[in-house]
Amino acid sequence: MFRFYPLLLVIFLGILSCTGAPQRPPTDTISGLAAAAQTLIDQGDTLGAAQLYLSEAKTAPENQRNALRLAAADLLAENGHWAQLEPVLDGLDTTRLNPDQANHYRQLAAQLAVANRQPEQALELLAAIAMPETLADHGKRYYQLRAEAYSQAGNPLEAARQLIWLDGLLDDPAAKLDNQYRLWEQLSNLSSESLETLKTSAPPDALSGWMELVLITREHRGDRDRWSLELSRWRDRYPRHAAENALLPDLLHQVGQFAAQANQIAILLPLSGRTEPSAAAIRDGVLAAHYHSSPPKPQLRFYDTGGNAQLTWSVYQLAIEDGADFVIGPLLKDSINQLAQSGFLPIPVLALNHVSNTASSNELSLYQFGLAPEDEARQAAERAFADGHQQLVALVADNAWGERLLKAFTERLTDLGGELLATERFTPKTQDFAQPIQRALNLGDSKQRHQALQRLLGQKLNFEPRRRQDAEAVFIAAFPRQARQIKPQLRFHHAGSLPVYGTSHVYQPGTDAAVDRDMDGLMFCDIPLSLDQEGPWFEQRTRLQAIWPNRGQRYQRLFALGFDAYQIVPWLDTLHLPGFARFPGATGVLTLGDNKQLHRTLEWAKFNRGVPELLMSTEGQDDSAIEPQGDRR
């Protein structure tokens, strides 16, 4: 963060430059106010320091008040006192601000908007600053705020552009490295296909250089010799690129810390009993990734854990005796819990599910990776909020699964500043969703008012129920059969205009489009393997369906889980490193969270004529829609 403490000189010059004839206060008054404020700042009482400036503004001449309030606003913004900052900004007389003060105000208001996760408002405020290089810090905070706003809006490409501009303004090596890692992080949110499409070849520019560097690292970070060769070629194509003296040396240092790859991987799966179809799909994914990878390849050994969790530790020990130095699996939660309770795991384990009672897994070599529905519910909340919808209603299945999604969705929406106005539950086997929909939309209240009015007037009245007007969108936790009925019934109950968000559970790959047409307009998140219409994931899905026509569609997501489990093994120890914190896989972009749990960032689609179509993601924004930024480093 760039610091903007209200120094005496800034206040004094700001007061002198106010519109109208300035009335200079006595020098000792200025000095005394600044000294008193600095004393409070040194004591950690920034609220008290800000209040000093606000109190002074009440009695100061009118043409000096805005400068004093801006000084207070700086303190509040610097220290994250957003609730106190808003009324200070609202109290400014913007008609009396000189041009420099007006830009100062816009930047502070944009900072508040970013803090409140209102990226569009922030970008609108910043767009009014015509010449950011004339700001006190030459535009550093301006570009940082624009990058944060674009990132909040889900536009990593444009966020990266702003960070490139910011990079050219930074001289401090530590600040430069930090900024370049943030730039790298934004581009890491884009798929390899998007990066290939968006980068230009002639003439090569700085942004394309960053994109290509991300691509090279993704493709070759497992082969240090090949990576070094490709980096040398990259340097020839992008001489004097900004990454050369900051981020690239740090990346090279990190690569030197990479752990050796496994020589033999044991895969523990319940390949017999009721779980056999699911386990077989995961096994097929592991094998597909193994055949797809470049040599040297580890040896694979599969072990059937069956349905008896008590045997898990014995199977794990057997795998070690057979020479395994890494384990993928087990799948069932009881089996994972047995390993988690062991107290010591001689070789690392990548469990294929998430369990809750693993407080010691950070000390254990136990990673958790699964298709957790909570990840999807949280992303539904983020997507709805980013789309501008802060007040929602929810329709969820009345079971443990529905409650898990509801809890994750509600918590994330609340964290963002949104509100869940109402929640209604439906019986999973029902076909009539009229009652929960009517309750969620308050249609019953509308009918009661109509009936009361008819009784009062003693005559029948024409009537059309009116739904609640504060709801901006709907979240559903449902499976395809339920979602196909919920969406049209929402239209029937006068809520057809409300955007509807769901999770991957609303979509079954391979379903006839005619069956899913009732879900048209419904937005949902899903894995790249299921949604991508071109590139390697589309090709992988095509091969999968050719080999296993039925299983390849029904168990597509489990196949992707096995595929990514194999792919991620060499990189688990690197996901905490800033340059390698995101791994693009078949199940989404993978990141490592608390308790060594892997989380997925999914793609978004909307049903159109029964077919999921990828939503225009911020990663693919048309360059023509972006204002020209001039020459870039």
XYZ file of C-alpha atoms in Angstrom:
633
model
C 0.000 0.000 0.000
C 1.188 3.495 -0.805
C 1.158 5.817 2.192
C -0.508 9.248 2.218
C -0.024 10.646 5.719
C -1.255 14.259 5.979
C 2.041 16.059 6.335
C 2.166 19.698 7.381
C 3.493 20.902 4.040
C 0.752 19.118 2.089
C -1.951 20.631 4.270
C -0.466 24.097 4.083
C -0.115 24.046 0.302
C -3.560 22.523 -0.056
C -5.083 25.331 2.001
C -3.295 27.983 -0.013
C -4.493 26.510 -3.309
C -8.195 26.472 -2.435
C -10.526 28.449 -4.641
C -11.250 31.967 -3.482
C -8.912 34.254 -1.558
C -6.976 32.166 0.942
C -6.835 33.227 4.543
C -3.540 31.947 5.878
C -3.818 30.747 9.474
C -1.001 31.581 11.855
C 2.066 29.423 11.361
C 2.047 28.279 14.978
C -1.554 27.058 14.520
C -0.536 24.934 11.538
C 2.511 23.574 13.353
C 0.558 22.825 16.491
C -2.176 20.955 14.619
C 0.304 18.861 12.619
C 2.389 18.066 15.690
C -0.657 17.030 17.730
C -1.893 14.831 14.902
C 1.532 13.213 14.478
C 1.698 12.459 18.206
C -1.601 10.567 17.983
C -0.440 8.756 14.836
C 2.735 7.646 16.619
C 0.558 6.300 19.436
C -1.520 4.323 16.940
C -4.592 6.544 17.347
C -5.202 7.430 13.710
C -8.912 7.966 14.354
C -8.036 10.583 16.921
C -5.612 12.263 14.528
C -8.242 12.353 11.792
C -10.719 13.854 14.259
C -8.274 16.656 15.008
C -8.310 17.731 11.359
C -12.096 17.405 11.178
C -12.553 19.466 14.320
C -10.254 22.153 12.946
C -12.239 22.149 9.696
C -15.418 23.101 11.558
C -13.995 26.449 12.660
C -11.550 27.095 9.810
C -12.347 29.597 7.037
C -14.581 28.080 4.384
C -11.865 27.978 1.721
C -9.652 25.878 4.031
C -12.152 23.254 5.152
C -11.849 20.879 2.240
C -8.064 20.674 2.575
C -8.386 19.752 6.249
C -11.086 17.171 5.501
C -8.947 15.642 2.751
C -6.076 15.359 5.233
C -8.409 13.500 7.629
C -9.682 11.317 4.791
C -6.112 10.350 3.899
C -5.540 9.073 7.422
C -8.800 7.124 7.459
C -8.159 5.527 4.068
C -4.545 4.659 4.898
C -5.657 2.768 7.996
C -8.774 1.118 6.589
C -11.385 3.066 8.543
C -13.930 2.788 5.735
C -17.072 3.387 7.816
C -15.620 6.663 9.081
C -14.239 7.651 5.668
C -17.590 7.624 3.867
C -19.260 10.490 5.801
C -16.057 12.539 5.566
C -16.063 12.287 1.787
C -19.803 12.939 1.673
C -19.249 16.100 3.714
C -16.829 17.621 1.215
C -18.062 20.506 -0.887
C -16.861 19.156 -4.231
C -17.895 22.330 -6.057
C -15.183 24.242 -4.199
C -12.325 21.803 -4.896
C -9.502 22.965 -7.131
C -8.393 20.475 -9.863
C -5.710 18.826 -7.710
C -8.079 18.447 -4.783
C -10.800 17.083 -7.062
C -8.450 14.360 -8.268
C -7.420 13.689 -4.680
C -11.093 13.301 -3.740
C -11.800 10.969 -6.685
C -8.904 8.740 -5.748
C -10.031 8.510 -2.113
C -13.611 7.790 -3.207
C -12.304 5.099 -5.568
C -10.314 3.589 -2.713
C -13.499 3.435 -0.639
C -15.380 1.845 -3.546
C -12.701 -0.843 -3.897
C -12.868 -1.505 -0.160
C -16.653 -1.913 -0.497
C -16.147 -4.182 -3.541
C -17.796 -1.757 -5.956
C -15.321 -1.989 -8.857
C -17.486 -0.295 -11.474
C -17.926 2.771 -9.285
C -14.178 2.851 -8.593
C -13.313 2.680 -12.282
C -15.799 5.430 -13.099
C -14.242 7.717 -10.485
C -10.714 7.014 -11.685
C -11.686 7.535 -15.328
C -12.384 11.179 -14.449
C -8.697 11.694 -13.608
C -7.380 12.772 -16.992
C -3.669 12.978 -16.203
C -2.677 10.543 -13.426
C 0.989 11.471 -13.838
C 0.165 14.870 -12.281
C -0.928 13.276 -8.996
C 1.330 13.658 -5.974
C 2.772 10.140 -6.386
C 2.803 10.361 -10.204
C -0.064 7.868 -10.500
C 1.199 4.917 -8.464
C -1.922 4.664 -6.321
C -4.101 5.381 -9.357
C -2.836 2.344 -11.273
C -2.875 0.156 -8.194
C -6.534 1.023 -7.582
C -7.447 0.387 -11.207
C -5.745 -3.001 -11.030
C -7.622 -3.888 -7.837
C -10.931 -2.768 -9.323
C -10.454 -4.769 -12.522
C -9.437 -7.781 -10.455
C -12.602 -7.469 -8.346
C -14.644 -7.197 -11.530
C -13.126 -10.489 -12.670
C -10.980 -8.972 -15.400
C -7.438 -10.272 -14.812
C -6.254 -9.208 -18.254
C -6.981 -5.514 -17.705
C -5.748 -5.751 -14.116
C -2.443 -6.979 -15.512
C -2.286 -4.018 -17.913
C -2.624 -1.573 -15.026
C 0.102 -3.348 -13.064
C 2.428 -3.071 -16.068
C 1.900 0.692 -16.016
C 2.514 0.725 -12.272
C 5.689 -1.320 -12.717
C 7.203 1.433 -14.822
C 6.707 3.925 -11.973
C 8.329 1.866 -9.221
C 11.985 2.250 -8.251
C 12.106 0.365 -4.952
C 13.242 -3.240 -5.719
C 10.990 -4.826 -3.072
C 7.923 -2.904 -4.264
C 8.745 -3.783 -7.865
C 9.048 -7.500 -7.105
C 5.790 -7.462 -5.132
C 3.993 -5.717 -7.991
C 5.355 -8.139 -10.574
C 4.136 -11.097 -8.528
C 0.684 -9.526 -8.418
C 0.867 -9.105 -12.190
C 1.915 -12.752 -12.509
C -0.975 -13.778 -10.253
C -3.507 -11.971 -12.435
C -2.281 -13.639 -15.622
C -2.185 -16.993 -13.827
C -5.984 -16.764 -13.597
C -6.191 -17.113 -17.391
C -6.254 -20.425 -19.172
C -3.356 -21.357 -21.421
C -5.700 -21.145 -24.411
C -6.655 -17.570 -23.520
C -3.026 -16.567 -23.054
C -2.098 -18.029 -26.437
C -4.965 -16.195 -28.097
C -4.388 -12.843 -26.429
C -0.639 -12.463 -26.790
C 0.656 -10.736 -29.894
C 3.674 -11.782 -31.921
C 4.493 -8.742 -34.056
C 5.563 -6.449 -32.670
C 6.008 -8.208 -29.304
C 4.881 -6.024 -26.404
C 5.442 -6.166 -22.649
C 2.068 -7.755 -21.900
C 2.701 -10.532 -24.427
C 6.085 -11.074 -22.806
C 4.417 -11.618 -19.449
C 1.866 -13.981 -20.988
C 4.545 -16.008 -22.709
C 6.570 -16.229 -19.513
C 3.534 -17.664 -17.692
C 2.999 -20.169 -20.517
C 6.645 -21.281 -20.536
C 6.617 -21.788 -16.787
C 3.383 -23.770 -16.896
C 4.574 -26.052 -19.634
C 8.173 -26.635 -18.620
C 8.560 -26.027 -14.894
C 8.858 -29.790 -14.407
C 11.853 -29.959 -16.737
C 14.502 -27.537 -15.527
C 16.780 -27.971 -18.539
C 13.959 -27.340 -21.002
C 12.710 -24.424 -18.931
C 16.151 -22.823 -18.980
C 16.345 -23.274 -22.758
C 12.915 -21.715 -23.318
C 13.759 -18.821 -20.982
C 16.856 -18.103 -23.028
C 14.736 -17.948 -26.168
C 12.220 -15.759 -24.343
C 15.000 -13.288 -23.464
C 15.927 -13.041 -27.139
C 12.334 -12.239 -28.086
C 11.817 -9.724 -25.244
C 15.109 -7.919 -24.618
C 15.113 -5.555 -21.616
C 11.740 -6.876 -20.419
C 10.786 -5.634 -16.948
C 10.710 -9.194 -15.535
C 14.377 -9.744 -16.356
C 15.776 -7.946 -13.312
C 13.059 -8.556 -10.717
C 10.656 -11.476 -10.984
C 12.679 -13.823 -13.174
C 15.701 -14.080 -10.831
C 13.305 -14.785 -7.946
C 11.531 -17.497 -9.949
C 14.862 -19.112 -10.789
C 15.746 -19.124 -7.100
C 12.445 -20.832 -6.299
C 12.953 -23.499 -8.937
C 16.177 -24.434 -7.198
C 14.084 -25.353 -4.148
C 11.749 -27.734 -5.964
C 11.596 -31.198 -4.445
C 12.514 -34.227 -6.528
C 9.633 -35.910 -8.344
C 8.224 -39.194 -7.090
C 9.693 -42.378 -8.536
C 6.747 -44.606 -7.613
C 3.188 -43.511 -6.860
C 0.695 -45.747 -5.096
C -2.979 -45.137 -5.914
C -5.364 -46.257 -3.163
C -8.943 -46.573 -4.444
C -12.062 -48.607 -3.496
C -12.058 -50.552 -6.764
C -14.547 -53.140 -5.519
C -18.031 -52.843 -4.089
C -20.561 -50.051 -4.564
C -17.921 -47.405 -5.188
C -16.285 -49.295 -8.074
C -17.699 -47.087 -10.916
C -16.532 -43.856 -9.247
C -13.131 -45.287 -8.347
C -12.705 -46.665 -11.886
C -13.316 -43.198 -13.370
C -10.641 -41.711 -11.085
C -8.252 -44.551 -12.023
C -8.854 -43.854 -15.723
C -8.075 -40.176 -15.155
C -4.807 -41.019 -13.412
C -3.782 -43.332 -16.258
C -4.732 -40.786 -18.922
C -2.594 -38.116 -17.234
C 0.277 -40.616 -16.893
C 0.227 -41.474 -20.597
C -0.178 -37.788 -21.474
C 2.877 -36.655 -19.443
C 6.435 -36.397 -20.666
C 9.216 -38.659 -19.389
C 10.640 -39.348 -16.940
C 7.454 -40.852 -15.531
C 6.965 -42.411 -12.109
C 5.897 -46.023 -11.799
C 2.221 -46.500 -10.846
C 0.794 -49.178 -8.546
C -2.916 -49.494 -7.814
C -4.264 -50.850 -4.515
C -7.886 -51.767 -3.791
C -8.946 -50.377 -0.430
C -12.468 -51.824 -0.715
C -15.075 -50.446 1.655
C -13.358 -51.266 4.939
C -11.709 -48.135 6.323
C -9.924 -50.191 8.996
C -7.694 -51.695 6.295
C -6.469 -48.325 5.019
C -3.404 -48.083 7.245
C -2.360 -51.647 6.302
C -2.705 -50.871 2.572
C -0.705 -47.666 3.054
C 2.081 -49.593 4.800
C 2.068 -52.210 2.042
C 2.495 -49.489 -0.584
C 5.535 -48.155 1.307
C 7.020 -51.644 1.506
C 6.529 -51.966 -2.257
C 8.670 -48.867 -2.796
C 6.119 -46.037 -3.083
C 7.344 -42.552 -2.251
C 3.948 -40.862 -2.779
C 0.300 -41.925 -2.362
C -2.781 -40.730 -4.256
C -5.949 -41.595 -2.336
C -7.800 -42.870 -0.447
C -11.217 -41.707 -1.644
C -13.637 -42.452 1.197
C -13.757 -40.081 4.164
C -13.504 -42.815 6.796
C -10.319 -44.071 5.171
C -8.836 -40.561 5.060
C -9.689 -40.022 8.707
C -7.791 -43.174 9.647
C -4.651 -41.811 8.016
C -5.232 -38.363 9.531
C -5.387 -39.883 12.998
C -2.151 -41.847 12.581
C 0.019 -39.012 13.888
C 2.769 -39.676 11.346
C 2.827 -40.390 7.629
C 6.226 -41.573 6.354
C 5.429 -40.575 2.750
C 3.084 -37.804 1.506
C -0.584 -38.502 0.776
C -2.928 -36.684 -1.606
C -6.377 -37.717 -0.360
C -9.196 -37.511 -2.901
C -11.785 -35.983 -0.614
C -12.107 -33.311 2.062
C -12.580 -34.179 5.726
C -13.122 -31.745 8.560
C -11.341 -33.247 11.557
C -7.755 -32.924 10.340
C -6.423 -30.172 12.583
C -3.011 -31.814 12.525
C -2.765 -32.226 8.754
C -0.418 -29.252 8.493
C 2.039 -31.279 10.547
C 1.176 -34.447 8.608
C 2.138 -34.917 4.968
C -1.572 -35.089 4.169
C -3.031 -33.040 1.306
C -6.748 -33.005 0.520
C -8.168 -32.661 -2.966
C -11.779 -33.269 -3.923
C -14.770 -31.923 -5.776
C -15.999 -30.009 -2.738
C -19.408 -28.430 -3.470
C -18.621 -25.662 -0.976
C -15.997 -24.295 -3.390
C -18.691 -23.956 -6.031
C -21.225 -22.318 -3.719
C -18.665 -19.723 -2.677
C -17.872 -18.976 -6.315
C -21.583 -18.599 -7.067
C -21.737 -15.915 -4.370
C -18.674 -14.193 -5.815
C -20.048 -14.302 -9.343
C -23.448 -12.920 -8.359
C -21.833 -10.138 -6.343
C -19.394 -9.288 -9.138
C -22.367 -9.077 -11.497
C -23.798 -6.358 -9.274
C -26.322 -8.408 -7.279
C -26.062 -7.853 -3.531
C -29.478 -9.031 -2.320
C -30.452 -12.603 -3.177
C -32.899 -15.323 -2.282
C -32.011 -19.008 -2.202
C -33.820 -22.250 -3.059
C -31.977 -25.288 -1.732
C -32.581 -29.001 -1.343
C -33.797 -29.921 2.126
C -30.959 -32.283 2.988
C -27.401 -32.232 4.339
C -25.935 -31.514 0.906
C -28.218 -28.504 0.411
C -27.328 -27.162 3.854
C -23.591 -27.423 3.085
C -23.998 -25.360 -0.083
C -26.279 -22.855 1.619
C -23.840 -22.315 4.490
C -20.872 -21.761 2.154
C -22.875 -19.464 -0.140
C -24.287 -17.374 2.702
C -20.964 -16.943 4.469
C -19.185 -15.837 1.300
C -21.980 -13.474 0.223
C -22.002 -11.893 3.674
C -18.226 -11.516 3.658
C -18.488 -9.635 0.369
C -21.090 -7.266 1.756
C -24.177 -8.901 0.255
C -27.301 -10.188 1.961
C -29.370 -13.339 1.673
C -32.922 -12.043 2.047
C -34.699 -15.389 2.265
C -34.039 -19.117 2.044
C -36.611 -21.725 1.128
C -36.038 -25.470 1.107
C -37.653 -28.012 -1.178
C -38.066 -31.759 -0.856
C -35.520 -33.330 -3.233
C -38.077 -35.680 -4.817
C -40.766 -33.045 -5.372
C -41.896 -31.854 -8.787
C -43.892 -28.852 -7.606
C -41.754 -25.952 -6.414
C -44.613 -23.443 -6.268
C -44.789 -23.187 -2.472
C -41.086 -22.539 -1.752
C -40.866 -20.128 -4.697
C -43.934 -18.184 -3.546
C -42.574 -17.959 -0.011
C -39.127 -16.846 -1.193
C -40.672 -14.125 -3.370
C -43.293 -13.036 -0.777
C -46.101 -13.751 -3.240
C -48.293 -14.892 -0.363
C -48.233 -11.392 1.131
C -49.337 -9.968 -2.221
C -52.270 -12.409 -2.388
C -53.304 -11.588 1.180
C -53.369 -7.865 0.381
C -55.506 -8.603 -2.673
C -57.972 -10.694 -0.683
C -58.188 -8.063 2.052
C -58.906 -5.360 -0.503
C -61.639 -7.488 -2.134
C -63.296 -8.033 1.227
C -63.112 -4.322 1.970
C -64.645 -3.292 -1.365
C -67.045 -6.214 -1.576
C -66.240 -6.960 -5.201
C -63.878 -9.100 -7.254
C -60.784 -7.333 -8.521
C -58.422 -8.134 -11.364
C -55.184 -9.231 -9.790
C -51.629 -10.096 -10.738
C -49.385 -11.130 -7.826
C -46.447 -8.829 -7.211
C -43.185 -10.421 -6.072
C -40.790 -8.788 -3.653
C -38.793 -6.049 -5.352
C -35.666 -6.108 -3.190
C -34.439 -9.463 -4.530
C -31.852 -9.004 -7.288
C -31.004 -12.640 -8.085
C -31.664 -16.249 -7.070
C -29.238 -18.962 -5.957
C -30.301 -22.587 -6.320
C -28.716 -25.733 -4.892
C -30.273 -28.378 -7.096
C -29.629 -31.252 -9.470
C -30.704 -31.321 -13.154
C -34.186 -32.762 -12.644
C -34.989 -30.115 -10.056
C -33.300 -27.220 -11.886
C -35.250 -28.000 -15.087
C -38.446 -27.309 -13.146
C -37.294 -24.475 -10.889
C -36.246 -22.189 -13.745
C -39.601 -22.221 -15.642
C -41.567 -22.052 -12.390
C -39.644 -18.905 -11.461
C -40.808 -17.420 -14.773
C -44.369 -18.476 -14.042
C -44.216 -16.753 -10.663
C -43.187 -13.381 -12.118
C -39.449 -13.819 -11.437
C -38.297 -14.592 -14.958
C -36.187 -11.437 -15.020
C -34.141 -12.413 -11.976
C -30.702 -13.890 -12.772
C -30.364 -17.441 -11.473
C -27.036 -18.890 -10.283
C -26.222 -22.518 -9.580
C -23.365 -24.963 -9.209
C -22.127 -27.705 -11.526
C -24.733 -30.036 -10.046
C -27.431 -28.562 -12.329
C -25.672 -29.961 -15.412
C -25.164 -33.559 -16.495
C -22.701 -33.721 -19.424
C -24.022 -35.578 -22.433
C -27.695 -34.739 -21.824
C -29.820 -34.005 -24.904
C -30.058 -30.232 -25.327
C -33.836 -30.471 -25.769
C -34.120 -31.767 -22.212
C -32.145 -28.848 -20.775
C -33.863 -26.047 -22.694
C -36.051 -25.250 -19.691
C -32.891 -24.123 -17.906
C -32.077 -21.462 -20.523
C -30.585 -18.417 -18.827
C -29.415 -20.315 -15.743
C -25.736 -19.606 -14.964
C -23.527 -22.204 -13.304
C -19.872 -22.973 -12.667
C -18.200 -26.168 -13.807
C -14.813 -27.686 -14.576
C -12.854 -26.849 -17.762
C -12.980 -30.488 -18.910
C -16.788 -30.270 -19.088
C -17.174 -26.755 -20.496
C -14.257 -25.943 -22.787
C -15.225 -26.027 -26.456
C -11.714 -26.010 -27.882
C -8.150 -26.661 -26.870
C -6.652 -29.535 -24.877
C -9.572 -30.064 -22.479
C -12.009 -30.354 -25.371
C -9.673 -32.843 -27.046
C -9.282 -34.805 -23.812
C -13.068 -34.929 -23.364
C -13.510 -36.118 -26.952
C -10.997 -38.946 -26.421
C -12.619 -39.880 -23.127
C -16.079 -40.154 -24.671
C -14.751 -42.177 -27.615
C -13.187 -44.768 -25.284
C -15.945 -44.894 -22.661
C -19.144 -43.415 -24.222
C -21.292 -43.868 -21.101
C -18.803 -43.638 -18.264
C -16.973 -40.814 -19.994
C -20.013 -38.559 -19.624
C -21.554 -39.692 -16.364
C -18.272 -39.707 -14.440
C -16.546 -36.903 -16.321
C -15.762 -34.868 -13.227
C -14.277 -37.842 -11.379
C -12.096 -38.578 -14.407
C -10.877 -34.973 -14.184
C -10.198 -35.439 -10.462
C -7.917 -38.401 -11.206
C -6.257 -36.540 -14.075
C -5.422 -33.534 -11.908
C -4.395 -35.648 -8.912
C -1.608 -37.161 -11.005
C -0.656 -33.825 -12.584
C -0.404 -31.904 -9.307
C 1.836 -34.365 -7.413
C 5.177 -32.798 -8.476
C 3.932 -29.294 -7.634
C 2.360 -29.690 -4.196
C 5.490 -28.387 -2.484
C 5.574 -25.341 -4.765
C 1.998 -24.084 -4.452
C 2.975 -21.922 -1.479
C 5.528 -20.082 -3.629
C 4.264 -16.788 -5.080
C 5.178 -17.574 -8.678
C 3.612 -21.010 -8.654
C 0.533 -20.605 -6.463
C -1.957 -21.451 -9.249
C -2.081 -24.666 -11.217
C -4.470 -24.800 -14.217
C -6.053 -28.243 -14.374
C -8.983 -30.195 -15.747
C -10.977 -29.476 -12.564
C -10.172 -25.747 -12.561
C -7.341 -23.524 -11.400
C -5.972 -25.202 -8.267
C -4.660 -23.326 -5.234
C -3.485 -24.529 -1.834
C -5.467 -23.305 1.149
C -5.409 -23.850 4.883
C -4.866 -27.346 6.270
C -3.238 -28.361 2.974
C -6.579 -28.405 1.181
C -6.633 -27.805 -2.574
C -9.351 -25.478 -3.854
C -10.673 -25.057 -7.389
C -11.584 -21.952 -9.345
C -14.112 -22.980 -11.984
C -15.401 -21.594 -15.271
C -18.855 -20.111 -15.812
C -21.475 -20.955 -18.412
C -25.101 -20.122 -19.199
C -27.669 -22.422 -20.776
C -28.686 -21.265 -24.252
C -31.106 -23.505 -26.133
C -30.222 -26.257 -23.699
C -26.473 -26.023 -24.362
C -23.977 -24.599 -21.857
C -22.142 -21.661 -23.406
C -19.101 -20.220 -21.705
C -19.845 -16.768 -20.364
C -17.704 -13.989 -21.777
C -15.118 -14.074 -19.122
C -13.150 -11.093 -18.146
C -10.061 -12.870 -19.356
C -11.155 -12.462 -22.955
C -12.191 -8.831 -23.027
C -11.936 -7.291 -26.444
C -8.855 -5.068 -26.559
C -10.764 -2.515 -28.608
C -12.966 -1.874 -25.603
C -9.979 -0.862 -23.520
C -8.718 2.674 -23.687
C -5.258 3.018 -25.227
C -2.509 3.090 -22.630
C 0.370 4.330 -24.731
C 3.826 2.807 -24.825
C 4.495 0.097 -22.250
C 7.740 -1.092 -20.840
